[in-house]
CSV table of C-alpha atoms and ligand atoms in Angstrom, one decimal:
chain,number,residue,atom,x,y,z
A,1,MET,CA,1.2,0.8,37.9
A,2,SER,CA,1.9,-2.7,36.8
A,3,TYR,CA,4.9,-3.6,34.6
A,4,ARG,CA,2.5,-4.2,31.7
A,5,GLN,CA,0.8,-0.8,32.2
A,6,LEU,CA,4.1,0.9,32.4
A,7,SER,CA,5.4,-0.7,29.3
A,8,ILE,CA,2.2,0.2,27.4
A,9,THR,CA,2.5,3.8,28.6
A,10,LEU,CA,6.2,3.9,27.5
A,11,SER,CA,5.2,2.5,24.1
A,12,LEU,CA,2.6,5.2,23.8
A,13,LEU,CA,5.2,7.8,24.6
A,14,THR,CA,7.6,6.4,22.1
A,15,LEU,CA,4.8,6.4,19.5
A,16,LEU,CA,4.0,10.0,20.1
A,17,LEU,CA,7.7,10.9,19.9
A,18,THR,CA,8.2,8.9,16.7
A,19,PHE,CA,5.1,10.3,15.1
A,20,PRO,CA,4.4,13.7,16.4
A,21,PRO,CA,0.8,14.8,15.6
A,22,SER,CA,1.1,16.2,12.1
A,23,SER,CA,-0.5,19.4,11.0
A,24,LEU,CA,-2.5,17.5,8.4
A,25,ALA,CA,-6.3,17.3,9.0
A,26,GLN,CA,-7.2,13.8,10.2
A,27,LEU,CA,-8.8,11.6,7.6
A,28,ARG,CA,-12.5,11.1,8.2
A,29,LEU,CA,-15.4,9.1,6.8
A,30,SER,CA,-17.7,11.0,4.5
A,31,PRO,CA,-21.0,12.2,6.0
A,32,ASP,CA,-22.6,9.0,4.5
A,33,ASN,CA,-20.1,6.9,6.6
A,34,THR,CA,-18.1,5.8,3.6
A,35,PHE,CA,-14.4,6.0,2.8
A,36,LYS,CA,-13.0,5.4,-0.6
A,37,LEU,CA,-9.5,4.4,-1.5
A,38,LEU,CA,-7.8,4.1,-4.9
A,39,GLN,CA,-4.8,1.9,-5.1
A,40,PHE,CA,-2.1,2.6,-7.8
A,41,ALA,CA,0.2,-0.4,-8.2
A,42,ASP,CA,3.6,-0.8,-9.8
A,43,LEU,CA,4.0,2.5,-11.6
A,44,HIS,CA,7.6,1.9,-12.5
A,45,GLU,CA,8.3,5.5,-13.5
A,46,GLY,CA,11.7,6.5,-14.7
A,47,GLU,CA,12.4,3.5,-16.9
A,48,GLY,CA,15.4,4.0,-19.1
A,49,PRO,CA,15.0,5.0,-22.8
A,50,ASP,CA,16.0,1.4,-23.8
A,51,SER,CA,13.0,0.0,-22.0
A,52,TRP,CA,9.9,2.1,-21.7
A,53,GLY,CA,11.1,5.7,-21.5
A,54,SER,CA,9.6,9.0,-20.3
A,55,ALA,CA,6.7,9.1,-22.9
A,56,THR,CA,5.5,6.0,-21.0
A,57,ASP,CA,5.4,8.0,-17.7
A,58,THR,CA,3.3,10.7,-19.4
A,59,ARG,CA,0.8,8.2,-20.6
A,60,THR,CA,0.6,6.5,-17.2
A,61,GLU,CA,0.2,9.8,-15.5
A,62,SER,CA,-2.7,10.8,-17.7
A,63,PHE,CA,-4.4,7.6,-16.7
A,64,LEU,CA,-3.9,8.3,-13.0
A,65,VAL,CA,-5.5,11.7,-13.4
A,66,ARG,CA,-8.5,10.3,-15.2
A,67,ALA,CA,-8.9,7.6,-12.6
A,68,ILE,CA,-8.9,10.1,-9.8
A,69,THR,CA,-11.4,12.3,-11.7
A,70,SER,CA,-13.8,9.4,-12.2
A,71,GLU,CA,-13.5,8.0,-8.7
A,72,LYS,CA,-12.9,11.1,-6.5
A,73,PRO,CA,-11.3,8.9,-3.8
A,74,ASP,CA,-10.8,10.1,-0.2
A,75,LEU,CA,-7.2,8.6,-0.3
A,76,VAL,CA,-4.8,7.4,-3.0
A,77,VAL,CA,-2.5,4.5,-1.9
A,78,PHE,CA,0.7,4.0,-4.0
A,79,SER,CA,1.4,0.3,-3.2
A,80,GLY,CA,5.2,0.2,-4.1
A,81,ASP,CA,7.5,0.2,-7.1
A,82,GLN,CA,6.6,3.8,-7.8
A,83,ILE,CA,9.9,4.0,-9.7
A,84,THR,CA,12.4,1.6,-11.3
A,85,GLY,CA,15.2,2.7,-9.0
A,86,LEU,CA,17.9,1.0,-11.2
A,87,ASN,CA,17.1,3.4,-14.0
A,88,VAL,CA,17.0,6.5,-11.8
A,89,PHE,CA,20.3,8.0,-10.8
A,90,SER,CA,20.1,10.8,-8.3
A,91,ASN,CA,16.6,12.3,-9.0
A,92,ALA,CA,14.3,9.7,-7.5
A,93,THR,CA,12.6,12.2,-5.3
A,94,LYS,CA,11.7,14.2,-8.4
A,95,TYR,CA,9.5,11.3,-9.5
A,96,TYR,CA,8.0,11.1,-6.0
A,97,GLN,CA,7.3,14.8,-6.1
A,98,ARG,CA,5.6,14.5,-9.5
A,99,LEU,CA,3.3,11.7,-8.2
A,100,SER,CA,2.4,13.6,-5.1
A,101,ASP,CA,1.6,16.8,-7.2
A,102,LEU,CA,-0.3,14.7,-9.7
A,103,VAL,CA,-2.8,13.4,-7.1
A,104,ASP,CA,-3.0,16.7,-5.1
A,105,PRO,CA,-5.2,17.8,-3.5
A,106,THR,CA,-6.3,14.2,-2.9
A,107,PRO,CA,-4.4,12.9,0.2
A,108,HIS,CA,-2.1,9.9,-0.4
A,109,THR,CA,0.0,7.3,1.3
A,110,MET,CA,2.9,5.2,0.0
A,111,ILE,CA,4.7,2.0,0.8
A,112,LEU,CA,7.9,0.9,-0.9
A,113,GLY,CA,8.3,-2.0,-3.3
A,114,ASN,CA,11.4,-3.9,-4.2
A,115,HIS,CA,12.4,-1.6,-7.1
A,116,ASP,CA,12.1,1.9,-5.5
A,117,ALA,CA,15.7,2.0,-4.1
A,118,GLU,CA,17.2,-0.8,-6.1
A,119,PRO,CA,21.0,-0.9,-6.2
A,120,TYR,CA,23.0,-1.9,-9.3
A,121,ASP,CA,22.8,-5.7,-9.8
A,122,GLY,CA,26.0,-6.2,-11.7
A,123,ASN,CA,24.2,-6.8,-15.1
A,124,GLY,CA,25.4,-4.5,-17.8
A,125,ASP,CA,21.8,-3.9,-19.0
A,126,GLN,CA,20.9,-1.7,-16.1
A,127,SER,CA,22.1,1.7,-14.9
A,128,ASP,CA,25.3,1.8,-12.9
A,129,PRO,CA,25.4,2.7,-10.0
A,130,GLY,CA,21.7,2.2,-9.6
A,131,ALA,CA,19.5,4.1,-7.2
A,132,LEU,CA,21.3,6.7,-5.1
A,133,THR,CA,18.4,7.5,-2.9
A,134,THR,CA,17.9,5.2,0.1
A,135,ARG,CA,14.6,3.6,1.1
A,136,ALA,CA,14.5,5.8,4.2
A,137,ASP,CA,15.2,9.0,2.2
A,138,LEU,CA,12.4,8.1,-0.3
A,139,ILE,CA,9.7,7.7,2.4
A,140,ALA,CA,11.0,10.7,4.4
A,141,PHE,CA,10.7,12.8,1.3
A,142,ASP,CA,7.2,11.7,0.5
A,143,SER,CA,6.1,12.2,4.1
A,144,SER,CA,7.2,15.9,3.8
A,145,GLN,CA,4.6,16.5,1.0
A,146,SER,CA,1.6,18.6,2.0
A,147,ASN,CA,-0.9,16.0,0.9
A,148,SER,CA,1.0,12.9,2.2
A,149,TYR,CA,0.0,10.8,5.2
A,150,SER,CA,3.1,8.5,4.7
A,151,LYS,CA,5.4,7.9,7.6
A,152,LEU,CA,8.9,6.5,7.9
A,153,GLY,CA,8.0,4.2,10.7
A,154,PRO,CA,10.1,3.3,13.8
A,155,GLU,CA,13.9,3.6,13.5
A,156,SER,CA,14.3,0.3,15.1
A,157,LEU,CA,12.9,-1.4,12.0
A,158,LEU,CA,15.3,0.1,9.5
A,159,PRO,CA,16.1,-0.8,6.7
A,160,ALA,CA,12.4,-1.7,6.7
A,161,VAL,CA,10.5,1.6,6.2
A,162,SER,CA,6.9,2.7,5.4
A,163,THR,CA,5.6,0.7,8.4
A,164,TYR,CA,2.8,2.8,9.9
A,165,VAL,CA,-0.9,3.0,10.6
A,166,VAL,CA,-3.2,5.8,9.5
A,167,ASP,CA,-6.5,6.3,11.3
A,168,VAL,CA,-9.7,7.3,9.6
A,169,LEU,CA,-12.1,8.9,12.1
A,170,ALA,CA,-15.8,8.6,12.2
A,171,ALA,CA,-17.9,11.1,10.3
A,172,HIS,CA,-19.6,12.7,13.3
A,173,ASP,CA,-17.2,12.2,16.3
A,174,ASP,CA,-13.5,11.6,16.8
A,175,SER,CA,-13.6,7.9,17.4
A,176,VAL,CA,-11.4,5.8,15.1
A,177,ALA,CA,-13.6,4.1,12.4
A,178,LEU,CA,-11.0,2.4,10.2
A,179,GLN,CA,-7.3,1.6,10.4
A,180,LEU,CA,-5.0,1.7,7.4
A,181,VAL,CA,-2.0,-0.5,8.0
A,182,HIS,CA,1.1,0.1,5.8
A,183,LEU,CA,3.9,-2.5,5.8
A,184,ASP,CA,7.2,-3.2,4.1
A,185,SER,CA,8.1,-6.5,2.3
A,186,GLY,CA,11.6,-5.4,1.6
A,187,GLY,CA,13.8,-5.8,-1.5
A,188,GLY,CA,15.9,-3.1,-3.3
A,189,GLY,CA,18.4,-2.0,-0.7
A,190,MET,CA,17.4,-4.7,1.8
A,191,HIS,CA,16.7,-8.4,1.8
A,192,GLU,CA,13.4,-9.2,0.2
A,193,GLU,CA,11.5,-10.4,3.3
A,194,VAL,CA,9.2,-9.3,6.0
A,195,GLN,CA,11.4,-8.8,9.0
A,196,ALA,CA,10.4,-10.6,12.2
A,197,ASN,CA,10.8,-7.4,14.2
A,198,GLN,CA,8.3,-5.7,12.0
A,199,VAL,CA,5.8,-8.5,12.8
A,200,GLU,CA,6.5,-8.0,16.5
A,201,TRP,CA,6.1,-4.3,16.2
A,202,LEU,CA,2.7,-4.7,14.4
A,203,LYS,CA,1.5,-7.1,17.1
A,204,ASP,CA,2.2,-4.6,19.8
A,205,GLU,CA,0.8,-1.8,17.7
A,206,LEU,CA,-2.5,-3.6,17.1
A,207,ASN,CA,-2.8,-4.6,20.8
A,208,LEU,CA,-2.1,-1.0,21.9
A,209,ARG,CA,-4.7,0.3,19.5
A,210,ARG,CA,-7.3,-2.1,20.8
A,211,MET,CA,-6.7,-0.7,24.2
A,212,THR,CA,-6.6,3.0,23.2
A,213,ASN,CA,-9.7,2.6,20.9
A,214,GLY,CA,-11.5,0.5,23.5
A,215,ARG,CA,-12.3,-2.1,20.9
A,216,PRO,CA,-10.8,-3.8,17.8
A,217,VAL,CA,-11.3,-1.3,15.0
A,218,PRO,CA,-11.6,-2.6,11.4
A,219,ALA,CA,-8.3,-2.6,9.6
A,220,ILE,CA,-7.1,-3.1,6.1
A,221,VAL,CA,-3.5,-3.7,5.1
A,222,PHE,CA,-1.2,-2.6,2.2
A,223,ILE,CA,2.0,-4.5,1.5
A,224,HIS,CA,3.8,-4.7,-1.8
A,225,ILE,CA,4.7,-8.4,-2.1
A,226,PRO,CA,1.8,-10.8,-1.8
A,227,PHE,CA,1.4,-13.7,0.6
A,228,ALA,CA,2.0,-17.3,-0.5
A,229,GLU,CA,-1.5,-18.0,0.9
A,230,ILE,CA,-3.2,-16.2,-2.0
A,231,GLU,CA,-1.6,-18.7,-4.4
A,232,THR,CA,-2.4,-21.8,-2.3
A,233,THR,CA,-6.0,-20.7,-1.8
A,234,LYS,CA,-6.4,-20.3,-5.6
A,235,GLU,CA,-4.7,-23.6,-6.3
A,236,ASP,CA,-6.9,-25.4,-3.8
A,237,GLY,CA,-10.0,-24.2,-5.6
A,238,GLY,CA,-10.8,-21.6,-2.9
A,239,ASN,CA,-13.2,-18.7,-3.3
A,240,CYS,CA,-11.2,-16.5,-5.7
A,241,TRP,CA,-12.2,-14.1,-8.5
A,242,GLY,CA,-10.5,-11.9,-11.0
A,243,VAL,CA,-7.6,-12.2,-13.4
A,244,GLU,CA,-4.6,-14.4,-13.0
A,245,LEU,CA,-2.1,-14.2,-15.9
A,246,ASP,CA,1.1,-14.2,-13.8
A,247,GLY,CA,2.9,-16.3,-11.3
A,248,VAL,CA,2.6,-15.4,-7.6
A,249,THR,CA,6.0,-14.6,-6.1
A,250,PRO,CA,5.8,-14.1,-2.3
A,251,THR,CA,8.9,-13.3,-0.2
A,252,ASP,CA,10.9,-16.3,1.0
A,253,SER,CA,9.8,-15.6,4.5
A,254,ASP,CA,6.9,-13.5,5.8
A,255,GLY,CA,8.3,-13.5,9.3
A,256,GLY,CA,5.0,-14.9,10.6
A,257,LEU,CA,3.0,-11.9,9.3
A,258,PHE,CA,0.2,-13.8,7.6
A,259,ASP,CA,-0.5,-15.8,10.8
A,260,LEU,CA,-0.5,-12.6,12.8
A,261,LEU,CA,-2.9,-10.8,10.5
A,262,ALA,CA,-5.2,-13.9,10.4
A,263,SER,CA,-5.3,-14.0,14.2
A,264,PHE,CA,-6.5,-10.4,14.6
A,265,GLU,CA,-10.3,-10.3,13.9
A,266,GLU,CA,-10.2,-6.6,13.0
A,267,VAL,CA,-7.9,-7.2,10.0
A,268,LEU,CA,-10.3,-7.6,7.1
A,269,ALA,CA,-8.3,-7.5,3.9
A,270,VAL,CA,-4.7,-7.2,2.5
A,271,PHE,CA,-3.9,-5.5,-0.8
A,272,SER,CA,-0.7,-6.1,-2.6
A,273,GLY,CA,0.9,-5.5,-6.0
A,274,HIS,CA,4.2,-6.9,-7.4
A,275,ASP,CA,3.0,-9.5,-9.8
A,276,HIS,CA,1.8,-7.2,-12.5
A,277,CYS,CA,-0.5,-9.5,-14.5
A,278,ASN,CA,-2.6,-10.6,-11.5
A,279,SER,CA,-5.6,-8.7,-10.2
A,280,PHE,CA,-7.4,-11.5,-8.5
A,281,CYS,CA,-8.7,-11.7,-4.9
A,282,CYS,CA,-9.3,-14.7,-2.6
A,283,ALA,CA,-11.6,-14.9,0.4
A,284,LEU,CA,-9.9,-16.8,3.2
A,285,PRO,CA,-11.7,-17.8,6.4
A,286,THR,CA,-10.8,-14.7,8.4
A,287,LEU,CA,-9.6,-12.2,5.8
A,288,ASP,CA,-9.5,-11.4,2.0
A,289,LEU,CA,-6.3,-11.2,0.0
A,290,CYS,CA,-6.3,-9.1,-3.2
A,291,PHE,CA,-3.9,-8.0,-5.9
A,292,GLY,CA,-4.1,-4.4,-7.1
A,293,ARG,CA,-4.2,-3.8,-10.8
A,294,HIS,CA,-1.1,-2.8,-12.6
A,295,SER,CA,-1.7,0.9,-13.1
A,296,SER,CA,1.1,1.8,-15.5
A,297,PHE,CA,2.5,1.4,-19.0
A,298,GLY,CA,5.9,1.0,-17.3
A,299,GLY,CA,7.2,-2.3,-15.9
A,300,TYR,CA,6.6,-5.7,-17.5
A,301,SER,CA,3.3,-6.7,-18.7
A,302,CYS,CA,2.3,-10.3,-19.7
A,303,ASP,CA,0.6,-9.6,-23.0
A,304,ALA,CA,1.1,-6.0,-24.2
A,305,GLN,CA,-1.9,-6.4,-26.6
A,306,ALA,CA,-4.4,-7.9,-24.2
A,307,LYS,CA,-3.4,-6.3,-20.9
A,308,GLU,CA,-5.3,-3.2,-19.9
A,309,ILE,CA,-4.0,-1.2,-17.0
A,310,GLY,CA,-6.3,-0.1,-14.2
A,311,ALA,CA,-6.5,0.9,-10.5
A,312,ARG,CA,-8.2,-0.9,-7.6
A,313,GLY,CA,-11.0,1.0,-5.8
A,314,ILE,CA,-11.8,0.0,-2.2
A,315,GLU,CA,-14.8,1.4,-0.3
A,316,ALA,CA,-15.5,0.9,3.4
A,317,LYS,CA,-19.0,1.6,4.7
A,318,VAL,CA,-19.3,1.8,8.5
A,319,ASP,CA,-22.7,1.1,10.0
A,320,GLU,CA,-24.0,3.0,13.0
A,321,ASP,CA,-23.2,0.1,15.3
A,322,GLY,CA,-19.5,0.1,14.1
A,323,GLY,CA,-19.9,-2.9,11.7
A,324,ILE,CA,-18.2,-2.5,8.4
A,325,GLN,CA,-18.8,-3.5,4.8
A,326,LEU,CA,-16.0,-3.5,2.3
A,327,LYS,CA,-16.3,-3.6,-1.5
A,328,THR,CA,-13.7,-3.5,-4.2
A,329,TRP,CA,-13.6,-3.0,-8.0
A,330,LEU,CA,-11.3,-2.1,-10.8
A,331,ARG,CA,-11.3,1.3,-12.6
A,332,MET,CA,-9.9,0.4,-16.0
A,333,PHE,CA,-7.9,2.4,-18.5
A,334,ASN,CA,-10.9,2.7,-20.9
A,335,GLY,CA,-13.1,4.1,-18.1
A,336,ARG,CA,-15.3,1.1,-17.3
A,337,VAL,CA,-15.6,-0.5,-13.9
A,338,ALA,CA,-14.8,-4.3,-13.7
A,339,GLU,CA,-14.7,-7.1,-11.1
A,340,GLU,CA,-16.9,-5.3,-8.6
A,341,HIS,CA,-17.2,-7.5,-5.5
A,342,ALA,CA,-18.2,-7.3,-1.9
A,343,LEU,CA,-15.4,-8.5,0.5
B,401,LIG,C1,15.8,12.6,-13.9
B,401,LIG,O1,17.0,12.8,-14.6
B,401,LIG,C2,17.1,12.2,-15.9
B,401,LIG,C3,18.5,12.3,-16.5
B,401,LIG,O2,18.9,13.6,-16.4
B,401,LIG,C4,16.0,13.0,-16.8
B,401,LIG,O3,16.0,12.4,-18.1
B,401,LIG,C5,14.7,12.8,-16.2
B,401,LIG,O4,13.7,13.6,-16.9
B,401,LIG,C6,14.7,13.3,-14.7
B,401,LIG,N1,13.4,13.0,-14.2
B,401,LIG,C7,12.6,13.9,-13.5
B,401,LIG,C8,11.3,13.4,-13.0
B,401,LIG,O5,13.0,15.1,-13.3
């Protein structure tokens, strides 16, 4: 056995030890070879009474239920900032529990945003001491829910968490048809950045998966904070569509993540949140970058009168020969479908 083979075998063992096969049924394409996701972005539940308050959460939650009833997704993805950690003392997991119960029995995954475990920032206008539940505890809690496919990710990447890949199997056999990559852009209890060790981990992970799957399997990525490249593409008059009412605020450093994703042909699209009043997408040469749609009455909004909340739908259709087509759209608060587009 060569050194490389040995190290790959060891990585595989580590992977199995880190992520023991769970009792959850594997996700699978529907019989018509499609898989539909619904992205809920920036819910900001648990805002204090001085800002949005709990009546806001109730309104938001009724939208989530309606959106799921309309779309019947195969998987819900919560793309970070599920709660405003600063305003939630010690019961953060209660909100996570509520979100999980709300979408049940639909399976879901989560990543963290910069607000979920946000410590007190020294300003008198926010709760002191701020979030008492750590980033790792939040994701560990969610992954214990019976309909959750979230994972904590490798311990070596802490305090970055929610770094994991979920496989969707083919409809008629057990080959992997689609990979759902979940990443962490930090903030709230850690520096707001993509750690370079996370990028290294992902590179090894994608290479390992090419080997175990025998081919590059189509992949889509969820990360809370967007890439600077979506802004430069838009500014340069690139192929973009959808609403831009907000600034684009990437992390100071992406640790080389964008270049890595662009260099793997199987990575087709990246979905973010964070900048609430953006819901546009841009097609770059090798992959598409999209904002979700702010799905909540909590958290800031750019124009309270004009802004309508929504959720981003994403559908993958896998051909018999393993090729894939992606499309995306927004399911809006008033029930209509907007910005439908092939990726
Ligand atoms: C969390 O605790 C606060 C303060 O006691 C309370 O107002 C809120 O309803 C609780 N949230 C949940 C989801 O239980």
